[in-house]
Coordinates of C-alpha atoms in Angstrom, one line a residue:
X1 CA -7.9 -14.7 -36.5
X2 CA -7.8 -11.1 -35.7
X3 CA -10.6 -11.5 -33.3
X4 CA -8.0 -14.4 -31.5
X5 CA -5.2 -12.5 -31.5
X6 CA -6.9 -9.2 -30.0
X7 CA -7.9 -11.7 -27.0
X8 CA -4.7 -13.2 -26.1
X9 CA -3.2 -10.1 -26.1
X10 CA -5.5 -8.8 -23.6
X11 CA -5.3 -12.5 -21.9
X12 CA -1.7 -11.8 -21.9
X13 CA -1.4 -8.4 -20.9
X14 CA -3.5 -8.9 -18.0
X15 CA -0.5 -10.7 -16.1
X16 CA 0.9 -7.2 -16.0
X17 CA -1.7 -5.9 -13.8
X18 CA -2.1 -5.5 -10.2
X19 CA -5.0 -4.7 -8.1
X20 CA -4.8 -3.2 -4.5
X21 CA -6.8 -2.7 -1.2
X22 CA -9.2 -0.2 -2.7
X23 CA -8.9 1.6 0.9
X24 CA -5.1 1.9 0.4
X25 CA -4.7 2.7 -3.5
X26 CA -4.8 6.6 -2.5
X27 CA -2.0 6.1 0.0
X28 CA -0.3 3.6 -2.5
X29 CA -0.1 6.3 -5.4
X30 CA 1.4 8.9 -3.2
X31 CA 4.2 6.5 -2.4
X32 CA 4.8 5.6 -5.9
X33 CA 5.1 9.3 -6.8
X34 CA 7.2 10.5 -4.2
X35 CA 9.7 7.6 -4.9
X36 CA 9.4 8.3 -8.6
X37 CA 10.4 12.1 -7.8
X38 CA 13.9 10.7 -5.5
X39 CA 14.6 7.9 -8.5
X40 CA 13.9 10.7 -11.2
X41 CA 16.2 12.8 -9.9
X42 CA 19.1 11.0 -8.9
X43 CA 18.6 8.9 -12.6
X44 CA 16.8 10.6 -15.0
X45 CA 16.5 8.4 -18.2
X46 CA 18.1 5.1 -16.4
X47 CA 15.2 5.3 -13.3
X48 CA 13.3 2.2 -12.7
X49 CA 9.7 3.7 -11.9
X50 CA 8.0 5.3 -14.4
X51 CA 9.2 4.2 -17.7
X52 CA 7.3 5.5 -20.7
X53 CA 7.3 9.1 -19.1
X54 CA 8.9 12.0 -20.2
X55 CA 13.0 11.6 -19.7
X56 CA 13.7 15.4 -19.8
X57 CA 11.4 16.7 -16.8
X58 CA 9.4 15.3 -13.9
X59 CA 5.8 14.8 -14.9
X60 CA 3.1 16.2 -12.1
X61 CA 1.2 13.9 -10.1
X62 CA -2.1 13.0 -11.8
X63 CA -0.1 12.3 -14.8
X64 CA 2.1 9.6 -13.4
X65 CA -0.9 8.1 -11.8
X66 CA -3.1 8.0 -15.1
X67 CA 0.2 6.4 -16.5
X68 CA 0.3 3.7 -14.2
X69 CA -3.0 3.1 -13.3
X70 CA -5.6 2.1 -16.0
X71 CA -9.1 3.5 -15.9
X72 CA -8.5 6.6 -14.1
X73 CA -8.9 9.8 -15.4
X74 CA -8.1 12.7 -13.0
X75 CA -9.1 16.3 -13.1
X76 CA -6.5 18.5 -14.5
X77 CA -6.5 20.7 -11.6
X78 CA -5.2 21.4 -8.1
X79 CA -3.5 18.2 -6.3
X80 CA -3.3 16.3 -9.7
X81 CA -0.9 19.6 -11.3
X82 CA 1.2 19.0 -8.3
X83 CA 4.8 17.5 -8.0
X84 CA 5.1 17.4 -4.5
X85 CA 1.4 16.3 -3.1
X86 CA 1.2 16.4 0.2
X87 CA -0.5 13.4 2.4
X88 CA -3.2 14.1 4.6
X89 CA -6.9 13.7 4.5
X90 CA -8.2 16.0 1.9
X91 CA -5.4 14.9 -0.4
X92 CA -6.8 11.2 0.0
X93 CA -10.4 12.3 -0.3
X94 CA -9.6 13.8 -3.6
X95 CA -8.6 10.5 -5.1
X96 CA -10.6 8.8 -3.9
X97 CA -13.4 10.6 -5.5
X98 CA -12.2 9.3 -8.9
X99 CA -11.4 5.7 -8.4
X100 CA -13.4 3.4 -9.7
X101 CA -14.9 -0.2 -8.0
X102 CA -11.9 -2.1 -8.9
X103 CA -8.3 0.0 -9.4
X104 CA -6.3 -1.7 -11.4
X105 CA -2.6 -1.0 -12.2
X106 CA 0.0 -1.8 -14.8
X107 CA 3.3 -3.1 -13.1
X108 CA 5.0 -2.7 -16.3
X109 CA 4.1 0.9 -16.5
X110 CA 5.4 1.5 -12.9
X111 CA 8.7 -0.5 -12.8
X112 CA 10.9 -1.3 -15.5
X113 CA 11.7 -4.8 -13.6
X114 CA 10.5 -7.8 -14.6
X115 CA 11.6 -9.9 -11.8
X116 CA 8.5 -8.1 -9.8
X117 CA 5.4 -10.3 -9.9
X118 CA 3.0 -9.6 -7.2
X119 CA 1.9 -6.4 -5.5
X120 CA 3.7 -7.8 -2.3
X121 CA 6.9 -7.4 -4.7
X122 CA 6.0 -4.2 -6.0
X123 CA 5.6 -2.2 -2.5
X124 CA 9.4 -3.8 -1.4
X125 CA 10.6 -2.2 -4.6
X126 CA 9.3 0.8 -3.9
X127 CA 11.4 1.0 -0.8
X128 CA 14.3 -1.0 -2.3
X129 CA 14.2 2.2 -4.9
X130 CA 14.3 5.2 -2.0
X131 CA 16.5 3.4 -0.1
X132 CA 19.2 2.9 -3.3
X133 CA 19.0 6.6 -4.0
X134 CA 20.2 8.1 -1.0
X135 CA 23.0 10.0 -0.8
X136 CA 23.2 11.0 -4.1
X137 CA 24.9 14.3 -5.5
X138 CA 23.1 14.9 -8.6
X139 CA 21.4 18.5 -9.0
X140 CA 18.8 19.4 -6.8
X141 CA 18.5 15.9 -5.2
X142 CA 19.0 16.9 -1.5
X143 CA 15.8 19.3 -2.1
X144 CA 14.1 16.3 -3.2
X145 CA 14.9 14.0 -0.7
X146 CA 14.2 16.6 2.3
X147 CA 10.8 16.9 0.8
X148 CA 9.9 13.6 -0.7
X149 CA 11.4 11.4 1.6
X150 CA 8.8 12.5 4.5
X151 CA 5.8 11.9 1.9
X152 CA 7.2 8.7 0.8
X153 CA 7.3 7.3 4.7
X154 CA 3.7 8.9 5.6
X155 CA 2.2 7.3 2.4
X156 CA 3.8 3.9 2.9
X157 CA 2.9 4.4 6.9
X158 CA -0.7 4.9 5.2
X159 CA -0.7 2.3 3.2
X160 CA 0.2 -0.2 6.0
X161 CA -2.7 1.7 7.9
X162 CA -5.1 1.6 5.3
X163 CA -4.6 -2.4 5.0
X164 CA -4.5 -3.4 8.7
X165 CA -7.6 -1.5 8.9
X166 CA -10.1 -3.0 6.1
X167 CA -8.0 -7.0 6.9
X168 CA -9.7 -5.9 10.2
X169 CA -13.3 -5.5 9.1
X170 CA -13.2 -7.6 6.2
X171 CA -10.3 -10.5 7.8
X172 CA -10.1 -10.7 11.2
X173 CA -13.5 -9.6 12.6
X174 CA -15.8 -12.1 11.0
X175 CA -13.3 -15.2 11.9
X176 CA -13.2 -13.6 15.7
X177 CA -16.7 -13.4 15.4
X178 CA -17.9 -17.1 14.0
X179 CA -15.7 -18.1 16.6
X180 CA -16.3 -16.5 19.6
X181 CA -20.2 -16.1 18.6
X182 CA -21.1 -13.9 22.0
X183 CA -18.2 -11.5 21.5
X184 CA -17.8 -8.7 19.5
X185 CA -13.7 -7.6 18.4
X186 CA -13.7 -4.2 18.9
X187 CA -11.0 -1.3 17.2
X188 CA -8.8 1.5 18.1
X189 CA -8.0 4.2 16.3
X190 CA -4.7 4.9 15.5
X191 CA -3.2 7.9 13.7
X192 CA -0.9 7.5 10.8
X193 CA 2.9 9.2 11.9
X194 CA 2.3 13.1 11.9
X195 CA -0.8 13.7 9.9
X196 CA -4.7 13.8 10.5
X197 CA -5.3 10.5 8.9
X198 CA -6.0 7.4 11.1
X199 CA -7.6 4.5 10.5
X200 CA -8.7 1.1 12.9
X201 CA -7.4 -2.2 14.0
X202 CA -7.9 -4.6 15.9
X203 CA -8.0 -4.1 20.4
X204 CA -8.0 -7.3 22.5
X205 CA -7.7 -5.4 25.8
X206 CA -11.1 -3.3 24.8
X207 CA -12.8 -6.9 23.5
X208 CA -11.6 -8.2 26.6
X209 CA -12.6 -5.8 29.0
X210 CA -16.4 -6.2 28.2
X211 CA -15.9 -10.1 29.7
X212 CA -16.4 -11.5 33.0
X213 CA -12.8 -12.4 33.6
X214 CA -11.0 -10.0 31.1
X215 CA -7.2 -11.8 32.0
X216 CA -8.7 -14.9 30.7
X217 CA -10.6 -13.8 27.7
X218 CA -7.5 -12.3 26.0
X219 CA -5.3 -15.2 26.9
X220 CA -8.4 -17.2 25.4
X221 CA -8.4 -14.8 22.6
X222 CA -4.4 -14.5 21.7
X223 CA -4.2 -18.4 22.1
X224 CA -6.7 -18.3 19.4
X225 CA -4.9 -16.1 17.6
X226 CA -1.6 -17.5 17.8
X227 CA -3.5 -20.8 16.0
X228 CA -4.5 -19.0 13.3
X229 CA -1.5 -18.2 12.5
X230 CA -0.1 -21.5 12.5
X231 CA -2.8 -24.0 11.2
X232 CA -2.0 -26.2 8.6
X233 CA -5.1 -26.4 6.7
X234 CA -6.3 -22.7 6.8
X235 CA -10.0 -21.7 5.0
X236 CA -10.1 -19.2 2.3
X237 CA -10.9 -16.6 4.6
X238 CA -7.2 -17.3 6.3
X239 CA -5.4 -17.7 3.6
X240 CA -6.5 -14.0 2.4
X241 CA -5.9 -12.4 6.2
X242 CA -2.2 -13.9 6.4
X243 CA -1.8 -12.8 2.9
X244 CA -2.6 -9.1 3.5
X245 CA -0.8 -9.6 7.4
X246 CA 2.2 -10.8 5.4
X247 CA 2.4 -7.4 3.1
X248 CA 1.6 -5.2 6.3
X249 CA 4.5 -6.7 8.1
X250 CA 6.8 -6.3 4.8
X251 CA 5.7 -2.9 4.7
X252 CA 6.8 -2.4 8.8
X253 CA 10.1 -3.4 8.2
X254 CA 10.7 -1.0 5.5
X255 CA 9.3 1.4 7.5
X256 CA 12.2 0.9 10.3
X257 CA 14.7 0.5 7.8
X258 CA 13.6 3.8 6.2
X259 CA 13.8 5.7 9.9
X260 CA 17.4 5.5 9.5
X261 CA 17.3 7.7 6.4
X262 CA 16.0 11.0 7.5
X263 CA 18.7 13.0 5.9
X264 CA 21.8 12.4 3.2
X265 CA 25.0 11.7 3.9

């Protein structure tokens, strides 16, 4: 019986847990902790991220993430002493270094909301969160928001980045590819806001121009595109690109919402 009961709570507890693009985790982490910093400060005890922390001061960076994310164990050094990490590609590298195959996160260690269900749901919040604390006049909060703010918006612009990049290698390409079986979708690399870390998607001009007639081959491509998009009975390998497209956009929008809030009122 004990044996039963230890597996269906594990069944159970497994409903809390998300898993992300491994390519964006590092990105992902730096955007939870930067809005945990703004809701910490503005709300102290009655914050919605990080519940199960310490309610008297902000905990440092590497132990919010080994709170929220199961498996990891950080060296207590350097960036993961920090409380105000800065993005960029050394920070990421550092990570990265200590994630294992398949990160894995506990939503209910992250949010104390459980309304949010999907990691699609748990990146809005994180915006919702930012945006909902702005303008605050609690103690040191316009500190905060001058310096976390900033991070926030490079590690969500990084997190879009990092997951346009790998639906591109792993989504996009191979479809392109079965379809168009003499062409090859070549990338650009684009830079993420004002940092040194870019990453690659997708460039129909550059495909096109290797073609005979390149004003036909990206109509031919886009049209093909365009009815990816909108085909009723999509493969697997559909489905799971217009998933990840669907987050990516979600994560734009916030993104020009959150260009409106460069300072406090």
């Amino acid at each position: 019986m004990k044996a039963f009961r230890l597996l269906l709570c594990t069944f159970l507890s497994l409903f809390s847990l998300g898993q992300a693009s491994k390519l964006a985790v590092p990105s992902e982490m730096l955007a939870m902790y930067n809005a945990y910093v703004l809701d910490f400060v503005k709300n102290g005890a009655k914050r919605t991220l990080g519940p199960g922390l310490s309610n008297e001061a902000l905990v440092d960076f590497g132990t919010f993430t080994a709170h929220v994310w199961i498996d990891i164990k950080f060296d207590r050094k350097g960036l993961f002493l920090s409380q105000a990490p800065e993005y960029g590609k050394n920070t990421l590298s550092q990570i990265t270094k200590s994630l294992p195959k398949y990160p894995l996160y506990d939503r209910s260690h992250l949010l104390k909301d459980d309304s949010v269900t999907n990691h699609q749901m748990v990146l809005k919040k994180l915006h919702h969160v930012v945006q909902s604390t702005r303008g605050s006049t609690a103690s040191g909060f316009s500190d905060a928001w001058k310096t976390h703010l900033p991070e926030f918006k490079r590690a969500f612009a990084g997190t879009q980045g990092a997951r346009l990049s790998e639906m591109f290698s792993v989504g996009l390409k191979p479809l392109f590819e079965k379809k168009f079986t003499t062409s090859n979708l070549k990338s650009s690399s684009y830079p993420v806001l004002d940092t040194d870390v870019s990453y690659v998607y997708q460039n129909w001009g550059l495909t096109a121009a290797s073609e005979d007639n390149p004003i036909d081959a990206i109509n031919k491509y886009l049209e093909w595109y365009r009815g990816l998009l909108s085909e009723t009975e999509k493969t697997r390998g559909v489905k799971t690109y217009l998933s990840h497209r669907e987050i990516t956009a979600s994560i734009g929008k916030s993104l020009s919402q959150l260009d409106s809030l460069d300072s406090c009122d």
